[in-house]
Coordinates of C-alpha atoms in Angstrom, one line a residue:
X1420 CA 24.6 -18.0 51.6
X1421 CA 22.8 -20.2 49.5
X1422 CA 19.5 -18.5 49.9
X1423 CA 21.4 -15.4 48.6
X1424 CA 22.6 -16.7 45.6
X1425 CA 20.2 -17.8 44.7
X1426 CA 18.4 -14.4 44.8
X1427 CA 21.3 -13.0 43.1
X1428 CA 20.6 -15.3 40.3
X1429 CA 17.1 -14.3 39.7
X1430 CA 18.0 -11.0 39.5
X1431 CA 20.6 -11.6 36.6
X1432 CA 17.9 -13.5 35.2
X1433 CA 15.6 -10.6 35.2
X1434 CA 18.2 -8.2 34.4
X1435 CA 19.1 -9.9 31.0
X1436 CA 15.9 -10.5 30.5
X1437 CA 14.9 -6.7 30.0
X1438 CA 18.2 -6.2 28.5
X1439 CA 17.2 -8.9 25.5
X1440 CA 13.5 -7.1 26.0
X1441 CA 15.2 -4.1 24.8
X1442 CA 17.2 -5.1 22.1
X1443 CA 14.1 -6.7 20.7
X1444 CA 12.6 -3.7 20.5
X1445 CA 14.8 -2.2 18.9
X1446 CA 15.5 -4.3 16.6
X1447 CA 11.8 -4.3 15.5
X1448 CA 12.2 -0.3 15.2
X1449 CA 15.1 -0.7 13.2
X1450 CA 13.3 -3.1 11.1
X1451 CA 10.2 -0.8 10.2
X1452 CA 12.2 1.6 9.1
X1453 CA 13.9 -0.1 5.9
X1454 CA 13.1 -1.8 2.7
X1455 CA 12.5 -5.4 4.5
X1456 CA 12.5 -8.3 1.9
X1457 CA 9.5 -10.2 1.1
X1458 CA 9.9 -13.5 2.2
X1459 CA 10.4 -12.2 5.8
X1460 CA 6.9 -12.3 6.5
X1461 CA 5.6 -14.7 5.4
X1462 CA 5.5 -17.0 8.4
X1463 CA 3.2 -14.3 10.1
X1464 CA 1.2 -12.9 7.6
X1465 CA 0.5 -16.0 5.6
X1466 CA -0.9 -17.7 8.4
X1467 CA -2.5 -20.6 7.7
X1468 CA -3.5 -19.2 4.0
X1469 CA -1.6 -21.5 1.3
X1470 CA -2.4 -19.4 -1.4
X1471 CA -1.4 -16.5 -0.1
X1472 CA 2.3 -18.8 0.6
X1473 CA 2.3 -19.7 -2.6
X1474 CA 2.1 -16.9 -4.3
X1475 CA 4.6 -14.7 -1.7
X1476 CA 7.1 -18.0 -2.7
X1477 CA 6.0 -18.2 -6.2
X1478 CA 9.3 -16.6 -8.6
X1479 CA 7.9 -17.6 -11.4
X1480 CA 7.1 -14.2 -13.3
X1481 CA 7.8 -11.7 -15.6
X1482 CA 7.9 -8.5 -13.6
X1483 CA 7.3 -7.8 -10.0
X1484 CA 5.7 -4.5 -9.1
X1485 CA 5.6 -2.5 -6.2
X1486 CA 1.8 -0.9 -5.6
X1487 CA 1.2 1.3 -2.3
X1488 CA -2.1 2.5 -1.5
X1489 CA -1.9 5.5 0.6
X1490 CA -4.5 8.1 2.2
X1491 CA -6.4 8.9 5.2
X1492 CA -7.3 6.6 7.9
X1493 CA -10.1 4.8 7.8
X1494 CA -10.8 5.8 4.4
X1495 CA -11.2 1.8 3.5
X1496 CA -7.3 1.2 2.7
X1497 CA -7.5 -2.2 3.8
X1498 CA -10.8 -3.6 3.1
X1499 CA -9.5 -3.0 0.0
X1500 CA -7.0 -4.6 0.0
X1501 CA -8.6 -7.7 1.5
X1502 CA -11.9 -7.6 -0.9
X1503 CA -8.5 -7.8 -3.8
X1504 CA -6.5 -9.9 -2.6
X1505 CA -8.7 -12.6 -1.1
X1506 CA -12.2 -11.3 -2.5
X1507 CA -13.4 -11.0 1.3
X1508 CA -14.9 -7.9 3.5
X1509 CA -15.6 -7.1 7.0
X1510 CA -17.1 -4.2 8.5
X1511 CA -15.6 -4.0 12.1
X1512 CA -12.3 -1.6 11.6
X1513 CA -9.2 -2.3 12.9
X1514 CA -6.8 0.1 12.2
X1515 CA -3.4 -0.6 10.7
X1516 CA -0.2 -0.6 12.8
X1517 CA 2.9 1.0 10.5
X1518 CA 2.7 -0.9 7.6
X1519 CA 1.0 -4.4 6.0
X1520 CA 1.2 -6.1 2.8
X1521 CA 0.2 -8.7 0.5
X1522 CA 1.1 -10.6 -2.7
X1523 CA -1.1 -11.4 -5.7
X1524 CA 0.1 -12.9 -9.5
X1525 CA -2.3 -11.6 -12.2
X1526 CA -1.9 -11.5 -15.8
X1527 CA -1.6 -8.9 -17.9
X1528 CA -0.6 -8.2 -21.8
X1529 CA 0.4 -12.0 -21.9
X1530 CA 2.9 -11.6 -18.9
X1531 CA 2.7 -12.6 -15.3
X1532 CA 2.8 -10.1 -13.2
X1533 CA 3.3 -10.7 -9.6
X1534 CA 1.9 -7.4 -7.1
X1535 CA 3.2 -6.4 -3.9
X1536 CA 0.7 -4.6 -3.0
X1537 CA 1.5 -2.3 0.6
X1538 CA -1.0 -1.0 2.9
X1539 CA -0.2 1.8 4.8
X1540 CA -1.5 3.5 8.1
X1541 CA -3.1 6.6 7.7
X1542 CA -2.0 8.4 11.1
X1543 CA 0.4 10.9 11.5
X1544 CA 2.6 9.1 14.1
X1545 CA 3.4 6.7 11.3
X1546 CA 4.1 8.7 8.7
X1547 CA 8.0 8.4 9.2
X1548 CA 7.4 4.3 8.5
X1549 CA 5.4 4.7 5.7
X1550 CA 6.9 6.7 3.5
X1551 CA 10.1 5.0 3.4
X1552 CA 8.2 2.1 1.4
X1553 CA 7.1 5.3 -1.1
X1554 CA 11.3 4.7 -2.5
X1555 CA 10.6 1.8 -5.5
X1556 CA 6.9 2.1 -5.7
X1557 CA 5.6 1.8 -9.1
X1558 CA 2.5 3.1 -8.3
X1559 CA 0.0 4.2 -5.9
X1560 CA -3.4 4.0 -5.3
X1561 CA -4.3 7.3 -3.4
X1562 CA -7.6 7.2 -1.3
X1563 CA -10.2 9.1 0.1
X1564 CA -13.9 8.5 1.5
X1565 CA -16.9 10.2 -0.4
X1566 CA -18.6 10.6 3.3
X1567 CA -15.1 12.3 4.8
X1568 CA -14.6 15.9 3.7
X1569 CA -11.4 15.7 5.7
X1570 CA -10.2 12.7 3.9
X1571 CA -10.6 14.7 0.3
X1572 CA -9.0 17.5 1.4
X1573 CA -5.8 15.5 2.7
X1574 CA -5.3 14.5 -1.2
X1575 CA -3.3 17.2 -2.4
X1576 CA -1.0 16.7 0.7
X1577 CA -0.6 12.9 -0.3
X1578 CA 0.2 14.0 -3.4
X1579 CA 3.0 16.2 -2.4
X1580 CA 4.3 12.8 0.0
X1581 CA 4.3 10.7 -3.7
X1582 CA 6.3 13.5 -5.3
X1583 CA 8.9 13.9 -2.0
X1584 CA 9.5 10.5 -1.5
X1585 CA 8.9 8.4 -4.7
X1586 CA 10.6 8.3 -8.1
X1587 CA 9.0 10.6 -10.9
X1588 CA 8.2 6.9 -12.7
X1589 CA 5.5 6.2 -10.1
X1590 CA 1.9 6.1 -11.8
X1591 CA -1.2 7.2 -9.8
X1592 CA -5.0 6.9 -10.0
X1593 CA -7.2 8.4 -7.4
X1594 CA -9.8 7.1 -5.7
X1595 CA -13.2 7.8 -3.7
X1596 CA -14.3 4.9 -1.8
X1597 CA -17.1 3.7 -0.2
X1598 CA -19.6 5.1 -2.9
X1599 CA -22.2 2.6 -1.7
X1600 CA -23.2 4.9 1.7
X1601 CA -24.8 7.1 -0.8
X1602 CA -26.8 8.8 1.8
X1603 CA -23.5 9.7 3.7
X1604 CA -22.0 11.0 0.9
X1605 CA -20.4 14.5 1.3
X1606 CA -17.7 14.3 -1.8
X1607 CA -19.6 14.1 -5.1
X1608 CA -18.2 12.1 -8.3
X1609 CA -17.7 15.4 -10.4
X1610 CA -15.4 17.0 -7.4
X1611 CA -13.5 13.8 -7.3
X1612 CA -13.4 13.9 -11.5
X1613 CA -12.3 17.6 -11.0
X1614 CA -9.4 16.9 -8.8
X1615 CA -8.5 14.1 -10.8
X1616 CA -7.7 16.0 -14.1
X1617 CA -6.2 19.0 -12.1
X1618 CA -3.4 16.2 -11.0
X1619 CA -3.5 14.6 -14.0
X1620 CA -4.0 11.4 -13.1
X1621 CA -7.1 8.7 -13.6
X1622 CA -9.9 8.3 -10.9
X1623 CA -12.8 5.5 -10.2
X1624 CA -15.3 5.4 -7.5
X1625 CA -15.3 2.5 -5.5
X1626 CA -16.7 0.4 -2.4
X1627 CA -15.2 -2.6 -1.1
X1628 CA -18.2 -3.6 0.5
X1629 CA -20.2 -4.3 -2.3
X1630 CA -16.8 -4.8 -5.0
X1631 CA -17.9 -1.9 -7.0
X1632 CA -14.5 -1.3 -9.1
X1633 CA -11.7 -2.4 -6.9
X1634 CA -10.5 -5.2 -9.8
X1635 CA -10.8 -2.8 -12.3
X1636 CA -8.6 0.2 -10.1
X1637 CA -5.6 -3.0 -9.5
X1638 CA -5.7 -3.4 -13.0
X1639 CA -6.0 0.1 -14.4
X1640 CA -3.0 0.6 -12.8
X1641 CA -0.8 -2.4 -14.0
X1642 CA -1.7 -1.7 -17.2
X1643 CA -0.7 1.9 -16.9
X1644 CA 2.5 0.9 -15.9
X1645 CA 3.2 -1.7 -18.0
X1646 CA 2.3 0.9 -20.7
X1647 CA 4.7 3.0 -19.8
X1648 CA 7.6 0.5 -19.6
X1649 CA 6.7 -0.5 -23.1
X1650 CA 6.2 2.7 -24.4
X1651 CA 10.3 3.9 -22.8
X1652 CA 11.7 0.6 -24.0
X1653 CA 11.0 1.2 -27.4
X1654 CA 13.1 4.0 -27.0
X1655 CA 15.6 3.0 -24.4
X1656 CA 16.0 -0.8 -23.9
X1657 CA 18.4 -0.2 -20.7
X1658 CA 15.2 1.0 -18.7
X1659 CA 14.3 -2.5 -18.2
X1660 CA 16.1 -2.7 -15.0
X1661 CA 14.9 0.2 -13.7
X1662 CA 11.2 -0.9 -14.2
X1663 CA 10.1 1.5 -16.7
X1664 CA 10.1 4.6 -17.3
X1665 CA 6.1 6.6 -17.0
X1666 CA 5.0 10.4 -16.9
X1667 CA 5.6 12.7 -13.9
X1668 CA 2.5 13.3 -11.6
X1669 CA 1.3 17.2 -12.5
X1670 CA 0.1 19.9 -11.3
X1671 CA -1.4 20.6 -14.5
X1672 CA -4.8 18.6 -16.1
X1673 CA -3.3 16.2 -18.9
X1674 CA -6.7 15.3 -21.2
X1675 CA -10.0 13.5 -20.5
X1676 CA -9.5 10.7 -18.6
X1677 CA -11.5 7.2 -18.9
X1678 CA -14.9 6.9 -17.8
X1679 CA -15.4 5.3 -14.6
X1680 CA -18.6 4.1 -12.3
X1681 CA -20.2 6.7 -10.8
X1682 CA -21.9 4.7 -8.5

């Protein structure tokens, strides 16, 4: 009797213990799939990093913006990110699993500006994830690789993602990484400039590897934005909540845009 018990017990044992498996699980689905607040990460994403703790704690600033940077995978998304963020690169690719993120204060215009700044996966499969971050953005960084046709042709089908799921506020500016495999190339600056103005938005060349524009891309893109907060609160001071208010992304070219590397 007591031998049965006892095997009665560990069965229990095993049975809640799949059972608290599975609630785990989907829990963590659950969790993907909404606007999750900052601070819950940072235990596992900060690591052992304090500045990157710091600044993810850090509330003192004057505006908080929400930057994705969508495209293709393996297009150099999170290199990116990383050569931004923490000025560092490595070659080996690890692709990225739903969604990842990271927190940097600049300043800009004589304000502190603290950036979320998302990176998404690439892949299909995770498409559903992804683009419920798109809801808030304030702008995007949208990506391709000069050596991937495939990724250049995905563009205009990111674009249509930014104008399904984001506000009409949301500011973009393309760009064609990893412009120092030269000899890989397949895109060429003046196709990338061409697609550009058809959208209407700015573009830059860049590589991560050798941190050819990828400063000047974060802020290009702050400053757009905080441009176009100040430019709506001059004429309607209760769009300061709502984070500003900036131009539709078009289907139509909008102008000359600024001149970029072509590296």
């Amino acid at each position: 009797m007591h031998k049965f018990r006892r095997r009665s017990s560990d069965n229990l044992d095993a049975k809640v213990g799949d059972y608290a498996f599975k609630i785990r699980k989907r829990q963590s689905r659950l969790l993907s799939l909404v606007d999750i607040p900052l601070g819950y990460f940072n235990y596992d994403m900060a690591g052992a990093d304090p500045k990157w703790q710091k600044d993810a704690a850090d509330q003192n600033f004057d505006y908080m913006f929400k930057l994705l940077i969508i495209g293709n995978s393996s297009v150099g998304k999170t290199s990116f990110l990383f050569r931004y963020a923490d000025d560092s690169f490595t070659s080996a690719f690890v692709s990225t699993v739903g969604i990842d993120f990271k927190v940097k204060t600049v300043f800009r215009h004589d304000k502190r500006v603290k950036l979320q700044i998302w990176d998404t996966a690439g892949q299909e499969r995770y498409r559903t994830i992804t683009t419920a971050y798109y809801r808030g953005a304030m702008g995007f960084i949208l990506m391709y690789d000069v050596t991937n046709e495939e990724s250049f042709n995905s563009v205009q089908d990111w674009v249509t993602q930014i104008k399904t799921y984001s506000w009409d506020n949301a500011q973009v500016i393309l760009v064609g990484n990893k412009c120092d495999m030269e000899d890989d190339r397949v895109i060429s600056y003046d196709r990338g400039r061409q697609l550009a103005d058809q959208l209407g938005v700015e573009f830059y060349e860049t590589s991560a590897k050798d941190n050819i524009n990828v400063k000047n891309v974060f802020e290009r893109l702050v400053d757009i934005i905080c441009d176009k907060m100040s430019d709506s609160l001059d004429t309607d001071p209760s769009l300061m909540n709502a984070g500003g208010k900036g131009t539709r992304l078009t289907d139509a070219p909008q102008g000359p845009q600024a001149a970029n590397c072509n590296c």
